[in-house]
Short mmCIF file of C-alpha atoms in Angstrom, two decimals:
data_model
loop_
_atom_site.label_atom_id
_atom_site.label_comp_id
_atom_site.label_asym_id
_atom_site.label_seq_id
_atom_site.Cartn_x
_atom_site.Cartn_y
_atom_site.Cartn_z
CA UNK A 19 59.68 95.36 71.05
CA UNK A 20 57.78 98.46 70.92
CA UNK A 21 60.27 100.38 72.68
CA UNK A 22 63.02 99.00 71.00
CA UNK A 23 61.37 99.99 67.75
CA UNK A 24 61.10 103.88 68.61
CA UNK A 25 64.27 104.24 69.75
CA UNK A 26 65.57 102.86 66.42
CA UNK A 27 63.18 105.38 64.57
CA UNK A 28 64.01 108.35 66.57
CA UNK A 29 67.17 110.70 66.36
CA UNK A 30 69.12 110.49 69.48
CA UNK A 31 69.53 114.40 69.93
CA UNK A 32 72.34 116.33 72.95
CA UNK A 33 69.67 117.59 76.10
CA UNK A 34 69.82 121.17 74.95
CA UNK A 35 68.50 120.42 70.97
CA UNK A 36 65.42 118.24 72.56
CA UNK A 37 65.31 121.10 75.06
CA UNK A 38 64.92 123.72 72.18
CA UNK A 39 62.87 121.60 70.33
CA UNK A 40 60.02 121.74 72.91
CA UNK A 41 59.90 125.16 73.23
CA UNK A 42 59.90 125.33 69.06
CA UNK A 43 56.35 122.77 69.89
CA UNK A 44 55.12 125.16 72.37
CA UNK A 45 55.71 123.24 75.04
CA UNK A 46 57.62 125.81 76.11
CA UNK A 47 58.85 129.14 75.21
CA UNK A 48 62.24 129.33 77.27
CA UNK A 49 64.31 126.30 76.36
CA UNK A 50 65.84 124.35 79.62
CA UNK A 51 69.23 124.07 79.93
CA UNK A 52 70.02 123.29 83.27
CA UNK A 53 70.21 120.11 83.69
CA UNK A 54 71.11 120.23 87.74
CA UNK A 55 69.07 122.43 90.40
CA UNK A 56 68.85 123.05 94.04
CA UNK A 57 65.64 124.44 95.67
CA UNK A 58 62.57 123.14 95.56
CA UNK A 59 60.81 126.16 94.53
CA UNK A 60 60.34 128.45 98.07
CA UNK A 61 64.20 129.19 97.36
CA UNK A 62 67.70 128.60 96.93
CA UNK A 63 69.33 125.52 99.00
CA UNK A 64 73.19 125.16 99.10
CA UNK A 65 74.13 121.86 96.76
CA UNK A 66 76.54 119.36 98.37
CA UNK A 67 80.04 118.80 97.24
CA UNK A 68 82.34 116.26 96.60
CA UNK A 69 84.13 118.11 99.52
CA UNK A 70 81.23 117.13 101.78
CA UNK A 71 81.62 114.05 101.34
CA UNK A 72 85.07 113.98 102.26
CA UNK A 73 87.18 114.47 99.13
CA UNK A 74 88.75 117.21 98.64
CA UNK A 75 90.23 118.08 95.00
CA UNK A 76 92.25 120.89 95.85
CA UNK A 77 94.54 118.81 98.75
CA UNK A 78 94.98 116.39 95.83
CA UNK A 79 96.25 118.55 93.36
CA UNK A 80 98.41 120.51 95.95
CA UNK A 81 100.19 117.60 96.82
CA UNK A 82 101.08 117.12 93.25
CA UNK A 83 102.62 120.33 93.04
CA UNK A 84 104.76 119.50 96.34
CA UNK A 85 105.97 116.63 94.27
CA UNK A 86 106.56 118.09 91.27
CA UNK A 87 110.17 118.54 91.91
CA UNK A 88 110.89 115.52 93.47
CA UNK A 89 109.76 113.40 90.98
CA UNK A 90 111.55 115.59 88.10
CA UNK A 91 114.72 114.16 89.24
CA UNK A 92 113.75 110.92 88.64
CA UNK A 93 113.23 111.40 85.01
CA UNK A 94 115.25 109.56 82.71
CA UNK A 95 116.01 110.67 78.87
CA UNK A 96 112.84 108.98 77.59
CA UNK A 97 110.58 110.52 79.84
CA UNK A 98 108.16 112.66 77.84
CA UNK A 99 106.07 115.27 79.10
CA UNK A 100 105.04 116.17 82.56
CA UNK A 101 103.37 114.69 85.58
CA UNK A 102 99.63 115.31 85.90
CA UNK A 103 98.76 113.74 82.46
CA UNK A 104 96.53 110.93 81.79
CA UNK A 105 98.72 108.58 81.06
CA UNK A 106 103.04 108.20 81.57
CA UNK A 107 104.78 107.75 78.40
CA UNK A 108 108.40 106.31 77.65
CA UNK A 109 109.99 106.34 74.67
CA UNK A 110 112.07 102.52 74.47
CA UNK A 111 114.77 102.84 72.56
CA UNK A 112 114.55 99.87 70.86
CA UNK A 113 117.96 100.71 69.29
CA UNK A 114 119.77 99.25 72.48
CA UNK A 115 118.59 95.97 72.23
CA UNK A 116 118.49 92.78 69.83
CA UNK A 117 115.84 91.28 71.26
CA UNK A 118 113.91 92.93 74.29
CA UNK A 119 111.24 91.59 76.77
CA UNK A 120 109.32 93.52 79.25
CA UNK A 121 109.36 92.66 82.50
CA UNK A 122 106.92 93.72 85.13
CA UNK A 123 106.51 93.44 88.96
CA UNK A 124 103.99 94.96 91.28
CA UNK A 125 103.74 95.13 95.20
CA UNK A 126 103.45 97.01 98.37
CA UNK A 127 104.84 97.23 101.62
CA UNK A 128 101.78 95.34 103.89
CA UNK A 129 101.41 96.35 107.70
CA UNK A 130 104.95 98.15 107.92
CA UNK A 131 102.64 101.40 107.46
CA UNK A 132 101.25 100.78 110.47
CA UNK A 133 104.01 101.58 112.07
CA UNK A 134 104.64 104.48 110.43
CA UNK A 135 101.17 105.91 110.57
CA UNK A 136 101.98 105.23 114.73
CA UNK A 137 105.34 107.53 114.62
CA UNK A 138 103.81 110.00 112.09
CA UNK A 139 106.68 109.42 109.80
CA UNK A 140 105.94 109.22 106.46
CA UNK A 141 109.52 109.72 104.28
CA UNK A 142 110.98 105.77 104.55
CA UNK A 143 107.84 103.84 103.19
CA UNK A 144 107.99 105.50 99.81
CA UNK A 145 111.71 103.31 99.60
CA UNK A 146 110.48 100.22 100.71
CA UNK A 147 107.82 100.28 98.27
CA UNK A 148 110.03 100.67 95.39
CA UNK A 149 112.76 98.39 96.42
CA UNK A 150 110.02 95.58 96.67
CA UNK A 151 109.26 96.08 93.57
CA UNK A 152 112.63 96.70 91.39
CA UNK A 153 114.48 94.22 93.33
CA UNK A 154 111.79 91.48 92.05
CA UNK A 155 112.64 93.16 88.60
CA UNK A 156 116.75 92.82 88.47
CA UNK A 157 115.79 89.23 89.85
CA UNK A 158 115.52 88.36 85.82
CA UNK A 159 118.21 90.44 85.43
CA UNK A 160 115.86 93.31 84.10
CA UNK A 161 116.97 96.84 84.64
CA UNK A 162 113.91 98.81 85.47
CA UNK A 163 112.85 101.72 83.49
CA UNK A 164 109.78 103.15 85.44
CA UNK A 165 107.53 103.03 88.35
CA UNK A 166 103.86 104.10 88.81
CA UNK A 167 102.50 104.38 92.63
CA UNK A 168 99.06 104.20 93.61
CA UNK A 169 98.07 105.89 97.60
CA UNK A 170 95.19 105.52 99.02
CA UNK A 171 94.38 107.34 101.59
CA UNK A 172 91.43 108.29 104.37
CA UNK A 173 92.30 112.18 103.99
CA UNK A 174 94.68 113.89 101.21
CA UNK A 175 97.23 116.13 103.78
CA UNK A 176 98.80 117.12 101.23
CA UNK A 177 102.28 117.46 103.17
CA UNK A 178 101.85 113.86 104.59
CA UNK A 179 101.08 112.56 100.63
CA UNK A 180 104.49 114.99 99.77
CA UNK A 181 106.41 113.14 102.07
CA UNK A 182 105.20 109.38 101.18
CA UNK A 183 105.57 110.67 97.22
CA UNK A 184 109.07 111.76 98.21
CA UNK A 185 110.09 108.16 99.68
CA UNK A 186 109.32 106.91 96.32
CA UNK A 187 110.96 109.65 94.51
CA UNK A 188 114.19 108.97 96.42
CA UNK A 189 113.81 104.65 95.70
CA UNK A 190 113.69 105.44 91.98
CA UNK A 191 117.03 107.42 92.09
CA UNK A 192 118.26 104.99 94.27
CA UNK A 193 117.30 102.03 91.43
CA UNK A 194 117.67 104.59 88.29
CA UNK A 195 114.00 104.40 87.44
CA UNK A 196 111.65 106.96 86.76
CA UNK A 197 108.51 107.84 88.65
CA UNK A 198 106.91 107.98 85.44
CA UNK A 199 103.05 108.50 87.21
CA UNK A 200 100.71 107.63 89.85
CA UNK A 201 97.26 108.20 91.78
CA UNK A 202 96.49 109.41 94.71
CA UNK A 203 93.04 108.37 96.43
CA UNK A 204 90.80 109.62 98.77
CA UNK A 205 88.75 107.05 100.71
CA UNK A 206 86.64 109.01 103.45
CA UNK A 207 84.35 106.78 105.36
CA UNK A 208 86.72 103.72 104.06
CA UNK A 209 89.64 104.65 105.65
CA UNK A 210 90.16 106.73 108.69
CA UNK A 211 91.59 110.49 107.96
CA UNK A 212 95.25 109.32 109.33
CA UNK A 213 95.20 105.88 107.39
CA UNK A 214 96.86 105.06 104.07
CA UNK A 215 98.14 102.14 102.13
CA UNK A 216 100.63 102.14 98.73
CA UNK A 217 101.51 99.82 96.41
CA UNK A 218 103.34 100.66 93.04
CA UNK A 219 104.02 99.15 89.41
CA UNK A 220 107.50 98.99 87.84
CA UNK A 221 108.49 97.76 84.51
CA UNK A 222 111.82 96.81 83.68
CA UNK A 223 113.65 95.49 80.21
CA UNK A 224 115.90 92.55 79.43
CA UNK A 225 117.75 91.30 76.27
CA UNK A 226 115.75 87.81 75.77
CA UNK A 227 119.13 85.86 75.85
CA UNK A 228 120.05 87.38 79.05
CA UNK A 229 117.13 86.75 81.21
CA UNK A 230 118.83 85.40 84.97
CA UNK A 231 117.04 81.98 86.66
CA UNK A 232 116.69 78.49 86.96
CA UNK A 233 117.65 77.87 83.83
CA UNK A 234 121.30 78.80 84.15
CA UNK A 235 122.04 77.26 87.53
CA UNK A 236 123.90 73.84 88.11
CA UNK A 237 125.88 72.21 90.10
CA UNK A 238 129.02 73.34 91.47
CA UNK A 239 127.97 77.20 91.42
CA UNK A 240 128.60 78.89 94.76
CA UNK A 241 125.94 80.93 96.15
CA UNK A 242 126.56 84.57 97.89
CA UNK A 243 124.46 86.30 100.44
CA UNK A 244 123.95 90.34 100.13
CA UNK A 245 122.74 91.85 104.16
CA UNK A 246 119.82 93.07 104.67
CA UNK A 247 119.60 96.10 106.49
CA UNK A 248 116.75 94.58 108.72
CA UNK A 249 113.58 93.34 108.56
CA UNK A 250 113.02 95.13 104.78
CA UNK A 251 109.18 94.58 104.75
CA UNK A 252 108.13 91.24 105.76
CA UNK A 253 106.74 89.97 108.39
CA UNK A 254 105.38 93.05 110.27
CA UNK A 255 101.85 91.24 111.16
CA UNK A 256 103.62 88.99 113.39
CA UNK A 257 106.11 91.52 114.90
CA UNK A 258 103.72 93.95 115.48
CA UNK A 259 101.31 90.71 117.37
CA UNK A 260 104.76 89.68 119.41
CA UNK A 261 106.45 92.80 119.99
CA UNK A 262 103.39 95.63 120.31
CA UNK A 263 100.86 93.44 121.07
CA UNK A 264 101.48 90.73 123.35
CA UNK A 265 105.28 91.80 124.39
CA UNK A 266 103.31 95.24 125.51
CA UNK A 267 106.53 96.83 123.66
CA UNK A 268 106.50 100.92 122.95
CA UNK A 269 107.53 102.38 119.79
CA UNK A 270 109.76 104.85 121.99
CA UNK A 271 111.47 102.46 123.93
CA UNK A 272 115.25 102.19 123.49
CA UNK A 273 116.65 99.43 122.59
CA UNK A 274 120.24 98.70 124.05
CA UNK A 275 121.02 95.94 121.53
CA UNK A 276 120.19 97.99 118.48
CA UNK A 277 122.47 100.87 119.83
CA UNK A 278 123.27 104.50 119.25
CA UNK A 279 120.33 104.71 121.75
CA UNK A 280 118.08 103.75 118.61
CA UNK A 281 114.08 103.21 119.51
CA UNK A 282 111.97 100.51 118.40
CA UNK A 283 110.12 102.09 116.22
CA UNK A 284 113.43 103.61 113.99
CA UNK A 285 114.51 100.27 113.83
CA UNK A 286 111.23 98.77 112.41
CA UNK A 287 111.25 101.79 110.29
CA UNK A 288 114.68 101.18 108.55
CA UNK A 289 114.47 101.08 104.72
CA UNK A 290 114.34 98.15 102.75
CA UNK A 291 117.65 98.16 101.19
CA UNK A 292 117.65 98.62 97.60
CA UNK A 293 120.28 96.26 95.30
CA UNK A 294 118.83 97.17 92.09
CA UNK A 295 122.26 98.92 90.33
CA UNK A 296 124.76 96.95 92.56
CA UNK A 297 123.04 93.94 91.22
CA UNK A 298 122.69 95.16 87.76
CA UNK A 299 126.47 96.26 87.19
CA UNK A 300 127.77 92.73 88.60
CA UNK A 301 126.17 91.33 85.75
CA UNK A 302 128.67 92.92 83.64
CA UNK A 303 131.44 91.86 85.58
CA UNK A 304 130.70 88.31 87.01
CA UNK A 305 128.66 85.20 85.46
CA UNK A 306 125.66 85.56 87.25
CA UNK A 307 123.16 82.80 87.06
CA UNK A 308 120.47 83.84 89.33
CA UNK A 309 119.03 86.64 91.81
CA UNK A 310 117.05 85.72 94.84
CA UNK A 311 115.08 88.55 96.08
CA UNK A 312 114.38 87.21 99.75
CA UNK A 313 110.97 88.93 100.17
CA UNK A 314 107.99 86.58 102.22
CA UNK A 315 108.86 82.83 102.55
CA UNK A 316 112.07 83.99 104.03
CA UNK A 317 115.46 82.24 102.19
CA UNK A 318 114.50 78.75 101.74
CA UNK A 319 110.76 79.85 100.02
CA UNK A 320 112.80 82.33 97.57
CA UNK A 321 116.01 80.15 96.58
CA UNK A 322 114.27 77.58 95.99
CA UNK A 323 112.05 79.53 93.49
CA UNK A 324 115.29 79.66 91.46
CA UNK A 325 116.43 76.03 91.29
CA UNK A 326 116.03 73.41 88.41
CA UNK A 327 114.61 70.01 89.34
CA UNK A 328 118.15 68.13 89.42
CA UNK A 329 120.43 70.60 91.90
CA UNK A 330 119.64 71.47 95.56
CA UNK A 331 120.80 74.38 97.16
CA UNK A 332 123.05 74.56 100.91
CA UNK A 333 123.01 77.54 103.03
CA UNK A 334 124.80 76.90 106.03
CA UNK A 335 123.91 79.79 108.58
CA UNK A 336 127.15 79.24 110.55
CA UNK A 337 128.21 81.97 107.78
CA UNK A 338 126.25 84.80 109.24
CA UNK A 339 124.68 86.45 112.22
CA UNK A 340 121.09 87.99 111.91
CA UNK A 341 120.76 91.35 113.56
CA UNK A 342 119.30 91.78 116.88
CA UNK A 343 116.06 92.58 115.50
CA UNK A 344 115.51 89.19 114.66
CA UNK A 345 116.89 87.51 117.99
CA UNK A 346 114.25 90.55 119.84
CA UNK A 347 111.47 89.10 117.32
CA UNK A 348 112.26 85.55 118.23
CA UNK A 349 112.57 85.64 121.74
CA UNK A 350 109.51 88.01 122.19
CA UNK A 351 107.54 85.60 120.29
CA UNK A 352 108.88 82.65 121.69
CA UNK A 353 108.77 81.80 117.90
CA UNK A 354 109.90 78.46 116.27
CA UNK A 355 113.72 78.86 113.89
CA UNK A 356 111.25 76.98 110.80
CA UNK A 357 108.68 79.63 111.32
CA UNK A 358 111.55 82.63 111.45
CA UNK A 359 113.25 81.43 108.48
CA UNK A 360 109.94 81.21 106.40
CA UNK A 361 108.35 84.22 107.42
CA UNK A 362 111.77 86.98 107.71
CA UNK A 363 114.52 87.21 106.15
CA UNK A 364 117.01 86.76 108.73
CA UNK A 365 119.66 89.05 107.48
CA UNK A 366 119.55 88.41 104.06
CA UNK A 367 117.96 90.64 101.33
CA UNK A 368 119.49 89.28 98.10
CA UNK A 369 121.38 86.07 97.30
CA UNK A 370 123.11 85.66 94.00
CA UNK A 371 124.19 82.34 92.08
CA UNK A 372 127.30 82.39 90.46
CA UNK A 373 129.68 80.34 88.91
CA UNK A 374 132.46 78.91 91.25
CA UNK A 375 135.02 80.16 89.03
CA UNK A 376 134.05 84.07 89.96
CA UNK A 377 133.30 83.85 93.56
CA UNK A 378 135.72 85.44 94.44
CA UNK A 379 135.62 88.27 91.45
CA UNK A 380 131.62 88.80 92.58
CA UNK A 381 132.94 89.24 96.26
CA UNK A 382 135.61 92.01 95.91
CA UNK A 383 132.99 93.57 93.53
CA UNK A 384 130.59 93.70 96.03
CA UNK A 385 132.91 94.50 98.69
CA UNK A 386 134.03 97.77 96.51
CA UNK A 387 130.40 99.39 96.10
CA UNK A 388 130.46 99.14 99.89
CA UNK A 389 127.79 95.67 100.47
CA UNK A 390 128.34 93.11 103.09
CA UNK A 391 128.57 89.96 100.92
CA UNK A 392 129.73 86.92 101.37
CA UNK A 393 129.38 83.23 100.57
CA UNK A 394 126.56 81.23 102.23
CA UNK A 395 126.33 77.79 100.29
CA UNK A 396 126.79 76.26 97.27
CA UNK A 397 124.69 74.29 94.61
CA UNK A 398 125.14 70.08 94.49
CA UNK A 399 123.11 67.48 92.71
CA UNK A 400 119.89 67.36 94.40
CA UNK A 401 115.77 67.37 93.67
CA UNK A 402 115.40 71.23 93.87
CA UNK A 403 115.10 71.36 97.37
CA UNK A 404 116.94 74.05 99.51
CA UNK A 405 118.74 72.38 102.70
CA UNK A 406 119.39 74.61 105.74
CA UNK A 407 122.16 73.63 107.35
CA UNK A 408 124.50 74.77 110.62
CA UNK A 409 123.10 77.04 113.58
CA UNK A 410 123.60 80.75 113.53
CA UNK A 411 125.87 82.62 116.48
CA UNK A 412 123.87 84.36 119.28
CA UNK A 413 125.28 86.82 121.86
#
């Protein structure tokens, strides 16, 4: 109580007034202002830096200039200001819409950077990471406006940070986002020098009456599968165990099915295809009920995620066969079809619920902006349950 009683009677002063107040007292006739010091009085000793430690400033902000450029052409018309602010800001123009609601997704792209830390290629991850994350947006039917990315990293190289930054640059053109912000991290003694993870933020907008999902679907509405271009970025734990690990694979190593005399490692590299526009601009031509982004869980763990109670969904993989990549992961592995199907996504990226009547309207849509689509199964009274049916071809 004491204590608490002269604090509340004394004036709280900055260091240098209590400083110049002692030397007023004759405690002193040089006030102190220096509130840091190195030496312990037989001389000077060099301080230590933030760059001892392991962070260095400077890489940071020189990666943000290598950026700079990039992510200027992701700006969209309400954009304001400049990169290397506190905060992004976005002018909504609430003008376009009756009733708006924010949508938001966040994600990253798990133990595919491992492989690309391995090949010391750095340019593809920055796509997967947005696709994961806009692709859950237009799920809703939300068109995303921005995206802010987060590295962290065991040593800014400012041309390695450049080319992961640029990755994500090129996803948000590719989905019509901005890069609105981000952070880079250092993490020295965390992380080794060569080691980094992302993950990123995007927020999208819908009209409320035009929000995509269970809600709309019901019997009778067909549903159409959108290729993958591979494995996207799911999975990678176990491919990496069954492929690098136990199947003694190299990164290197061609591959005869994948061909082109394609390695390994380019393959498990491949982008995770981004459907954010194609999906977007089929909502204005086709009654679309609901987008299934097939992320982890595979196709039965995301379709169903999009079902009501009374309807179950059929997918009969006669329709379609996976790429190699998959049959390579399998065989490897020696891994069950139930534990394929709910950990990859066999092929598929997106699947799309639409009424019967414009099956065929959503397929020569999709056909024209150059997707493989086609129609996988179809939606029948049921207990929300998706059934697998049929047996893929092999070669």
């Amino acid at each position: 109580m004491a204590a608490a009683k002269a604090i509340k009677g004394e004036k709280v002063t900055h260091v240098d007034e209590r400083a110049e107040k002692a030397g007023e007292t004759g405690q002193g006739s040089t006030p102190e202002r220096q509130l840091w010091t190195a030496g312990n009085g037989r001389g000077r000793r060099r301080t230590v830096t933030y760059a001892d430690a392991g962070v260095s400033i400077h890489a940071g902000e020189k990666a943000v200039e290598l950026l700079r450029t990039k992510v200027h052409r992701t700006h969209r018309p309400e954009v304001m200001g400049d990169i290397g602010g506190f905060a992004g800001l976005f002018r909504l123009d609430l003008k376009k819409y009756k009733s708006p609601i924010l949508a938001s997704s966040t994600d990253g792209v798990g133990t595919k950077l491992a492989i690309a830390q391995a090949m010391g290629i750095h340019d593809t991850v920055g796509i997967d990471l947005v696709a994961m994350v806009v692709d859950d947006l237009v799920a809703c039917g939300a068109e995303p406006l921005f995206l802010l990315d987060y590295i962290a990293c065991g040593e800014v190289v400012p041309d390695r940070v450049a080319e992961i930054g640029a990755g994500i640059a090129d996803g948000c053109r590719y989905a019509g986002c901005a890069l609105l912000g981000g952070e880079t991290a250092e993490h020295p003694g965390v992380m080794r020098p060569d080691e980094y993870d992302i993950s990123g933020t995007g927020v999208g907008v819908v009209e409320e009456d035009k929000i995509l999902g269970r809600d709309r679907v019901e019997v009778g509405d067909v549903v159409i599968a959108l290729r993958s271009s591979g494995l996207h970025s799911n999975g990678y734990s176990l491919v990496r165990h069954v492929l690098l690990g136990a199947g003694r694979m190299r990164l290197d190593s061609v591959i005869d099915e994948f061909g082109s005399q394609r390695t390994l490692g380019e393959e498990l590299l491949t982008p995770t295809r981004i459907y954010a526009k194609d999906c977007l601009d089929l909502i204005t031509e086709s009654e679309v009920h609901a987008y299934a982004h097939v992320t982890g869980g595979g196709i039965p763990g995301n379709l169903v995620r999009v079902l009501p109670e009374n309807v179950d969904a059929v997918v009969d993989r006669a329709t379609w066969r996976p790429q190699p990549i998959f049959d390579l992961v399998r065989t490897k592995g020696r891994i069950e079809d139930m534990e394929m199907e709910s950990t990859f996504n066999m092929g598929i990226g997106m699947l799309t619920v639409v009424s019967a009547e414009d099956a065929d309207r959503t397929l020569a849509f999709l056909a024209g902006r150059g997707l493989d689509a086609w129609q996988v199964g179809e939606v029948i009274e049921g207990t929300g349950q998706v059934q697998m049916v049929g047996s893929h071809t092999r070669g």
